Amino acid sequence: MDAPSIDAPRPNDLELGPNKYGDSESASSWFNPGALLSTSWDASSNIRRYIAERLSASCYIPSNPLFQQGSIMKKSLRERKSCKQRLPSAIVAGVKKCGGQQIYQFLRLHPQVAGTEKDLNFFDNVGYNVTSPEAYRLQMPYSTTKQITMDADQSLFQRPYNAPQLVRKFLSPNVKIIFVLCDPVERLLADYFSQWMKENSGLMNRDERVTFAMRFQASALDKTQTFRMDERNEFLDLSVYVQHLIRWLQQFTTDSILAVDGDLFKLNPASEMKKIEDFLGLRNFFRKGHFFNNDNTGQTCINFPQQFCPPRAKQHPELEDWATNKLCEFFKPYNDGLLDILNQRMSWMNNC
């Protein structure tokens, strides 16, 4: 069934700075809790109901753009709402270049989610200058008991090596962990290309794109041994999902881990977002009509509660067929092992 039409916000609807709702009286009186007792959640289709829900569930006053945290409410109102800085009960822990950061930013629009505005990479510092969960908690946003606190760290899936033990120790054995997995060949190329662009800033002409492809092939493939894969390659290692997932399953049960199909998210974002909502115990907010594909950038965008499109992703140069086929051959047994563990076939498993 098609989603109902969305009452899309106009710029004037979103003048939500402190001058309009900055005091506790106007914020609380404008919101009518009794209106939430209807069977459908108007907050997912009506911008005023969405703002009202944010005001009710959150410790912040929504601002424009809505992706921002907003202004913290007055202390007296925070105390009445039991606002506290709480340790995360859920983490989007990667995988790098699979869309996890974009999914996390969309999740932060959910009224029942209080999420950090950027990756903290907290666990990279554990054992150096961080020894206590309290330091982590104090970096979290304020949240109410109506919300879950979330963090995101796109490198956590792979490193530090003892990340699963640290997450269990600092948070809880019951913390919810979300991994976004995508085609390992495409992930590998995107990751390597991103690093190459950092080292060689600027646009690439045709000759430079060929140079990149040749350099990648020389790095990822050990041609001295009949095109054997160089398994010491860090970019290659991260795409071997099953080896990292095993480490996490040694510390957490399958009920605590959700594997999201990053490629399927591009095709049907509402479906994958609903899986995440159900996994986290959130009320279903995201609808099919919230999302659209930007033909100019190729990115999945959102139009409610406010239109947002991620920046254009730089497209990596294509490899020669023999290199692509060799990568597919290398990853196939690992993908088969991942299928056995997850009991879940990802859409990209049929690409090779």
Coordinates of C-alpha atoms in Angstrom, one line a residue:
M1 CA 0.0 0.0 0.0
D2 CA 1.3 3.4 -0.9
A3 CA 2.1 5.7 2.0
P4 CA -0.3 8.6 2.6
S5 CA 0.7 11.9 1.3
I6 CA 3.2 13.8 3.5
D7 CA 2.5 17.3 4.7
A8 CA 5.9 18.5 3.7
P9 CA 7.3 21.4 5.8
R10 CA 7.9 24.9 4.4
P11 CA 10.7 27.1 5.6
N12 CA 8.3 29.3 7.6
D13 CA 7.0 26.2 9.5
L14 CA 10.5 25.6 10.9
E15 CA 11.3 28.9 12.7
L16 CA 12.0 27.0 15.8
G17 CA 14.7 28.9 17.5
P18 CA 14.8 29.8 21.2
N19 CA 13.0 33.1 20.6
K20 CA 9.8 31.2 19.7
Y21 CA 9.8 28.3 22.2
G22 CA 12.7 29.2 24.4
D23 CA 10.8 29.4 27.6
S24 CA 9.4 26.4 29.4
E25 CA 5.8 27.8 29.5
S26 CA 5.4 28.3 25.7
A27 CA 7.0 25.0 24.9
S28 CA 4.9 23.0 27.3
S29 CA 1.6 24.8 26.8
W30 CA 1.8 24.6 23.0
F31 CA 2.0 20.8 23.2
N32 CA -1.2 18.9 24.0
P33 CA -0.4 15.4 25.3
G34 CA -4.0 14.2 24.8
A35 CA -3.6 14.6 21.0
L36 CA -1.2 11.6 21.0
L37 CA -3.8 9.1 21.9
S38 CA -5.0 8.7 18.3
T39 CA -4.4 5.4 16.7
S40 CA -2.1 6.8 13.9
W41 CA 1.0 8.7 14.7
D42 CA 0.5 12.1 13.1
A43 CA 4.1 12.9 14.0
S44 CA 5.2 11.0 10.9
S45 CA 3.2 13.0 8.5
N46 CA 2.4 16.4 10.0
I47 CA 5.2 18.9 10.8
R48 CA 3.4 20.5 13.7
R49 CA 2.7 17.2 15.3
Y50 CA 6.3 16.2 14.7
I51 CA 7.6 19.3 16.5
A52 CA 5.1 18.7 19.3
E53 CA 6.4 15.1 19.7
R54 CA 10.0 16.3 19.8
L55 CA 9.1 18.8 22.5
S56 CA 7.4 16.2 24.5
A57 CA 9.9 13.4 24.3
S58 CA 13.2 15.4 24.1
C59 CA 15.2 17.6 26.4
Y60 CA 16.0 20.0 23.5
I61 CA 14.0 22.6 21.6
P62 CA 14.0 21.8 17.9
S63 CA 15.9 24.2 15.7
N64 CA 16.3 24.7 12.0
P65 CA 17.7 22.5 10.5
L66 CA 16.0 19.7 12.4
F67 CA 19.1 17.5 12.0
Q68 CA 20.8 19.7 14.6
Q69 CA 20.4 18.9 18.3
G70 CA 18.6 22.1 19.1
S71 CA 18.8 24.3 22.2
I72 CA 18.8 22.6 25.6
M73 CA 15.6 23.2 27.7
K74 CA 15.8 25.2 30.9
K75 CA 17.0 23.3 34.0
S76 CA 13.6 23.4 35.7
L77 CA 11.9 21.8 32.7
R78 CA 14.7 19.2 32.3
E79 CA 14.2 18.2 35.9
R80 CA 10.5 17.8 35.5
K81 CA 11.1 15.6 32.4
S82 CA 13.8 13.5 34.1
C83 CA 16.4 14.6 31.5
K84 CA 19.8 13.0 32.1
Q85 CA 22.9 12.2 30.2
R86 CA 22.7 8.4 29.8
L87 CA 25.0 5.8 28.4
P88 CA 24.0 4.6 24.9
S89 CA 21.6 1.7 24.8
A90 CA 22.3 1.3 21.0
I91 CA 25.2 1.9 18.7
V92 CA 25.6 2.0 14.9
A93 CA 29.0 0.4 14.7
G94 CA 29.8 0.4 11.0
V95 CA 30.7 -0.7 8.5
K96 CA 32.7 2.1 7.0
K97 CA 31.5 3.2 3.5
C98 CA 28.3 1.1 3.7
G99 CA 25.9 4.0 4.6
G100 CA 25.9 3.6 8.4
Q101 CA 26.5 7.3 9.0
Q102 CA 23.6 8.3 6.7
I103 CA 21.2 5.8 8.4
Y104 CA 22.3 7.1 11.8
Q105 CA 21.6 10.7 10.8
F106 CA 18.1 9.7 9.6
L107 CA 17.5 7.8 12.9
R108 CA 18.4 11.0 14.9
L109 CA 15.2 12.5 13.4
H110 CA 13.1 10.0 15.2
P111 CA 11.5 11.7 18.2
Q112 CA 12.3 8.7 20.4
V113 CA 16.0 8.9 19.6
A114 CA 18.6 11.0 21.4
G115 CA 21.9 10.6 19.4
T116 CA 25.3 12.2 19.4
E117 CA 25.8 14.7 16.6
K118 CA 29.0 13.1 15.4
D119 CA 31.1 10.0 15.8
L120 CA 33.0 10.2 19.1
N121 CA 35.3 7.3 18.4
F122 CA 35.3 6.9 22.1
F123 CA 36.6 3.4 22.2
D124 CA 39.8 4.3 20.3
N125 CA 40.8 6.2 23.5
V126 CA 40.0 3.5 26.1
G127 CA 43.2 2.4 27.9
Y128 CA 45.0 5.7 27.0
N129 CA 43.3 8.7 28.6
V130 CA 39.9 7.1 29.2
T131 CA 39.3 4.5 31.9
S132 CA 35.7 5.0 33.1
P133 CA 32.2 4.8 31.5
E134 CA 31.6 8.2 33.2
A135 CA 33.7 10.0 30.7
Y136 CA 31.6 8.4 27.9
R137 CA 28.3 9.2 29.6
L138 CA 29.2 12.9 29.9
Q139 CA 29.6 13.1 26.1
M140 CA 26.1 11.9 25.5
P141 CA 23.1 14.2 24.8
Y142 CA 20.4 14.6 27.5
S143 CA 17.5 12.3 27.0
T144 CA 14.2 11.5 28.7
T145 CA 12.8 8.1 29.7
K146 CA 10.7 8.2 26.4
Q147 CA 13.9 8.1 24.4
I148 CA 16.9 5.8 23.7
T149 CA 20.4 7.2 23.7
M150 CA 22.5 6.3 20.6
D151 CA 26.0 6.7 19.4
A152 CA 27.7 5.9 16.1
D153 CA 31.2 4.8 15.3
Q154 CA 31.8 3.6 11.8
S155 CA 35.2 2.0 12.6
L156 CA 34.0 0.1 15.7
F157 CA 33.2 -3.0 13.7
Q158 CA 36.8 -3.5 12.9
R159 CA 38.8 -1.7 15.6
P160 CA 40.0 -1.6 18.2
Y161 CA 40.4 -5.3 18.2
N162 CA 38.9 -5.7 21.7
A163 CA 36.0 -3.4 20.8
P164 CA 33.3 -6.1 21.6
Q165 CA 34.8 -6.6 25.1
L166 CA 35.0 -2.8 25.7
V167 CA 31.4 -2.2 24.6
R168 CA 30.2 -5.0 26.9
K169 CA 32.2 -3.7 29.8
F170 CA 31.5 0.0 29.4
L171 CA 27.8 -0.4 28.4
S172 CA 25.9 -3.6 28.9
P173 CA 25.6 -7.2 27.6
N174 CA 22.2 -6.1 26.4
V175 CA 23.2 -3.0 24.4
K176 CA 21.8 -3.1 20.8
I177 CA 24.4 -3.1 18.1
I178 CA 23.7 -2.3 14.4
F179 CA 26.0 -3.2 11.6
V180 CA 25.4 -1.9 8.1
L181 CA 26.9 -4.3 5.6
C182 CA 27.2 -3.7 1.8
D183 CA 28.8 -5.3 -1.2
P184 CA 32.4 -6.1 0.1
V185 CA 34.0 -5.4 -3.3
E186 CA 32.3 -2.0 -3.7
R187 CA 33.0 -1.1 0.0
L188 CA 36.7 -2.0 -0.5
L189 CA 36.9 0.2 -3.6
A190 CA 35.1 3.1 -2.0
D191 CA 37.3 3.0 1.1
Y192 CA 40.5 2.8 -0.9
F193 CA 39.4 5.6 -3.3
S194 CA 38.5 7.8 -0.3
Q195 CA 42.0 7.4 1.1
W196 CA 43.5 8.0 -2.3
M197 CA 41.6 11.3 -2.7
K198 CA 42.8 12.4 0.7
E199 CA 46.4 11.9 -0.4
N200 CA 45.7 13.4 -3.9
S201 CA 43.2 16.1 -3.4
G202 CA 41.3 17.5 -6.4
L203 CA 39.4 16.1 -9.4
M204 CA 40.8 13.2 -11.4
N205 CA 41.3 13.3 -15.1
R206 CA 41.1 10.1 -17.2
D207 CA 44.8 9.3 -16.8
E208 CA 44.6 9.7 -13.1
R209 CA 41.6 7.4 -12.8
V210 CA 43.5 4.7 -14.7
T211 CA 46.5 5.3 -12.4
F212 CA 44.2 4.8 -9.4
A213 CA 42.8 1.5 -10.7
M214 CA 46.3 0.2 -11.4
R215 CA 47.5 1.3 -8.0
F216 CA 44.6 -0.4 -6.3
Q217 CA 45.1 -3.6 -8.2
A218 CA 48.8 -3.7 -7.3
S219 CA 47.9 -3.1 -3.6
A220 CA 45.1 -5.5 -3.2
L221 CA 46.4 -8.3 -5.4
D222 CA 49.7 -10.0 -4.9
K223 CA 50.7 -10.7 -8.6
T224 CA 53.8 -12.5 -7.6
Q225 CA 51.7 -15.6 -6.6
T226 CA 49.3 -16.0 -9.5
F227 CA 47.1 -13.0 -8.6
R228 CA 46.6 -14.2 -5.0
M229 CA 44.8 -11.8 -2.7
D230 CA 47.1 -9.8 -0.4
E231 CA 45.2 -10.6 2.8
R232 CA 47.4 -8.1 4.8
N233 CA 45.7 -5.2 3.0
E234 CA 43.7 -3.3 5.6
F235 CA 41.0 -2.2 3.2
L236 CA 40.5 -5.9 2.2
D237 CA 40.5 -7.0 5.8
L238 CA 37.5 -4.8 6.7
S239 CA 35.4 -6.3 3.9
V240 CA 35.8 -9.8 5.3
Y241 CA 32.8 -9.2 7.5
V242 CA 32.5 -12.7 8.9
Q243 CA 35.8 -12.6 10.8
H244 CA 34.9 -9.4 12.6
L245 CA 31.3 -10.6 13.3
I246 CA 32.6 -13.7 15.0
R247 CA 34.4 -11.5 17.5
W248 CA 31.2 -9.6 18.3
L249 CA 29.2 -12.9 18.7
Q250 CA 31.7 -14.0 21.3
Q251 CA 30.5 -11.2 23.5
F252 CA 26.8 -10.6 22.4
T253 CA 23.9 -12.8 21.5
T254 CA 22.3 -12.7 18.0
D255 CA 19.3 -11.0 19.6
S256 CA 21.6 -8.0 20.4
I257 CA 22.9 -7.6 16.9
L258 CA 21.1 -6.4 13.7
A259 CA 22.8 -6.6 10.3
V260 CA 21.3 -4.0 8.0
D261 CA 21.6 -4.5 4.2
G262 CA 23.3 -1.3 3.0
D263 CA 22.6 -2.0 -0.6
L264 CA 19.0 -2.7 0.0
F265 CA 18.7 0.5 2.0
K266 CA 19.4 2.4 -1.2
L267 CA 16.6 0.6 -3.0
N268 CA 14.0 0.5 -0.2
P269 CA 15.1 2.8 2.7
A270 CA 11.7 2.7 4.5
S271 CA 11.9 -1.1 4.8
E272 CA 15.4 -1.1 6.3
M273 CA 14.5 1.8 8.6
K274 CA 11.5 -0.2 9.9
K275 CA 13.7 -3.2 10.7
I276 CA 15.9 -0.9 12.8
E277 CA 12.9 0.7 14.5
D278 CA 11.5 -2.8 15.4
F279 CA 14.9 -4.0 16.6
L280 CA 15.3 -0.9 18.9
G281 CA 11.7 -1.1 20.1
L282 CA 10.8 2.3 18.6
R283 CA 7.4 3.4 17.3
N284 CA 7.3 3.2 13.5
F285 CA 8.0 6.7 12.3
F286 CA 9.6 6.4 8.8
R287 CA 7.4 5.9 5.8
K288 CA 8.0 5.1 2.2
G289 CA 6.9 8.6 1.2
H290 CA 9.7 10.1 3.4
F291 CA 12.5 9.0 1.0
F292 CA 13.5 9.7 -2.6
N293 CA 16.5 9.2 -4.8
N294 CA 18.4 12.3 -6.0
D295 CA 19.1 11.7 -9.6
N296 CA 21.9 14.2 -9.7
T297 CA 23.9 12.8 -6.8
G298 CA 22.6 9.2 -6.7
Q299 CA 22.0 9.6 -3.0
T300 CA 19.0 8.5 -0.9
C301 CA 17.4 11.6 0.5
I302 CA 14.6 12.3 3.0
N303 CA 11.8 14.9 2.7
F304 CA 10.2 14.7 6.1
P305 CA 10.3 16.3 8.6
Q306 CA 12.7 18.3 6.5
Q307 CA 14.4 17.8 3.2
F308 CA 18.0 16.6 3.4
C309 CA 20.3 15.0 0.9
P310 CA 23.8 13.8 1.7
P311 CA 26.6 15.2 -0.4
R312 CA 27.4 13.6 -3.7
A313 CA 29.5 10.4 -3.2
K314 CA 32.7 10.3 -5.3
Q315 CA 32.5 7.4 -7.7
H316 CA 35.6 5.2 -7.8
P317 CA 37.1 4.3 -11.2
E318 CA 36.3 0.9 -12.5
L319 CA 38.7 -2.0 -12.3
E320 CA 39.7 -4.4 -15.0
D321 CA 37.4 -7.4 -15.3
W322 CA 40.0 -9.8 -14.1
A323 CA 40.6 -7.8 -10.9
T324 CA 36.9 -7.6 -10.1
N325 CA 36.4 -11.3 -10.7
K326 CA 39.4 -12.1 -8.5
L327 CA 37.9 -10.0 -5.7
C328 CA 34.6 -11.8 -6.1
E329 CA 36.3 -15.2 -5.9
F330 CA 38.1 -14.1 -2.8
F331 CA 35.1 -12.9 -0.9
K332 CA 32.7 -15.7 -1.9
P333 CA 33.6 -18.2 0.9
Y334 CA 33.6 -15.5 3.5
N335 CA 30.1 -14.3 2.3
D336 CA 28.9 -17.9 2.5
G337 CA 30.2 -18.1 6.0
L338 CA 28.4 -14.8 6.8
L339 CA 25.2 -16.3 5.5
D340 CA 25.5 -19.3 7.7
I341 CA 26.0 -17.2 10.8
L342 CA 23.4 -14.6 10.1
N343 CA 20.9 -16.9 8.5
Q344 CA 20.1 -13.8 6.4
R345 CA 20.9 -13.5 2.7
M346 CA 22.0 -10.0 1.8
S347 CA 20.9 -8.5 -1.6
W348 CA 24.6 -8.1 -2.6
M349 CA 25.5 -11.7 -2.1
N350 CA 24.4 -12.4 -5.6
N351 CA 26.5 -9.7 -7.3
C352 CA 29.4 -12.0 -8.1

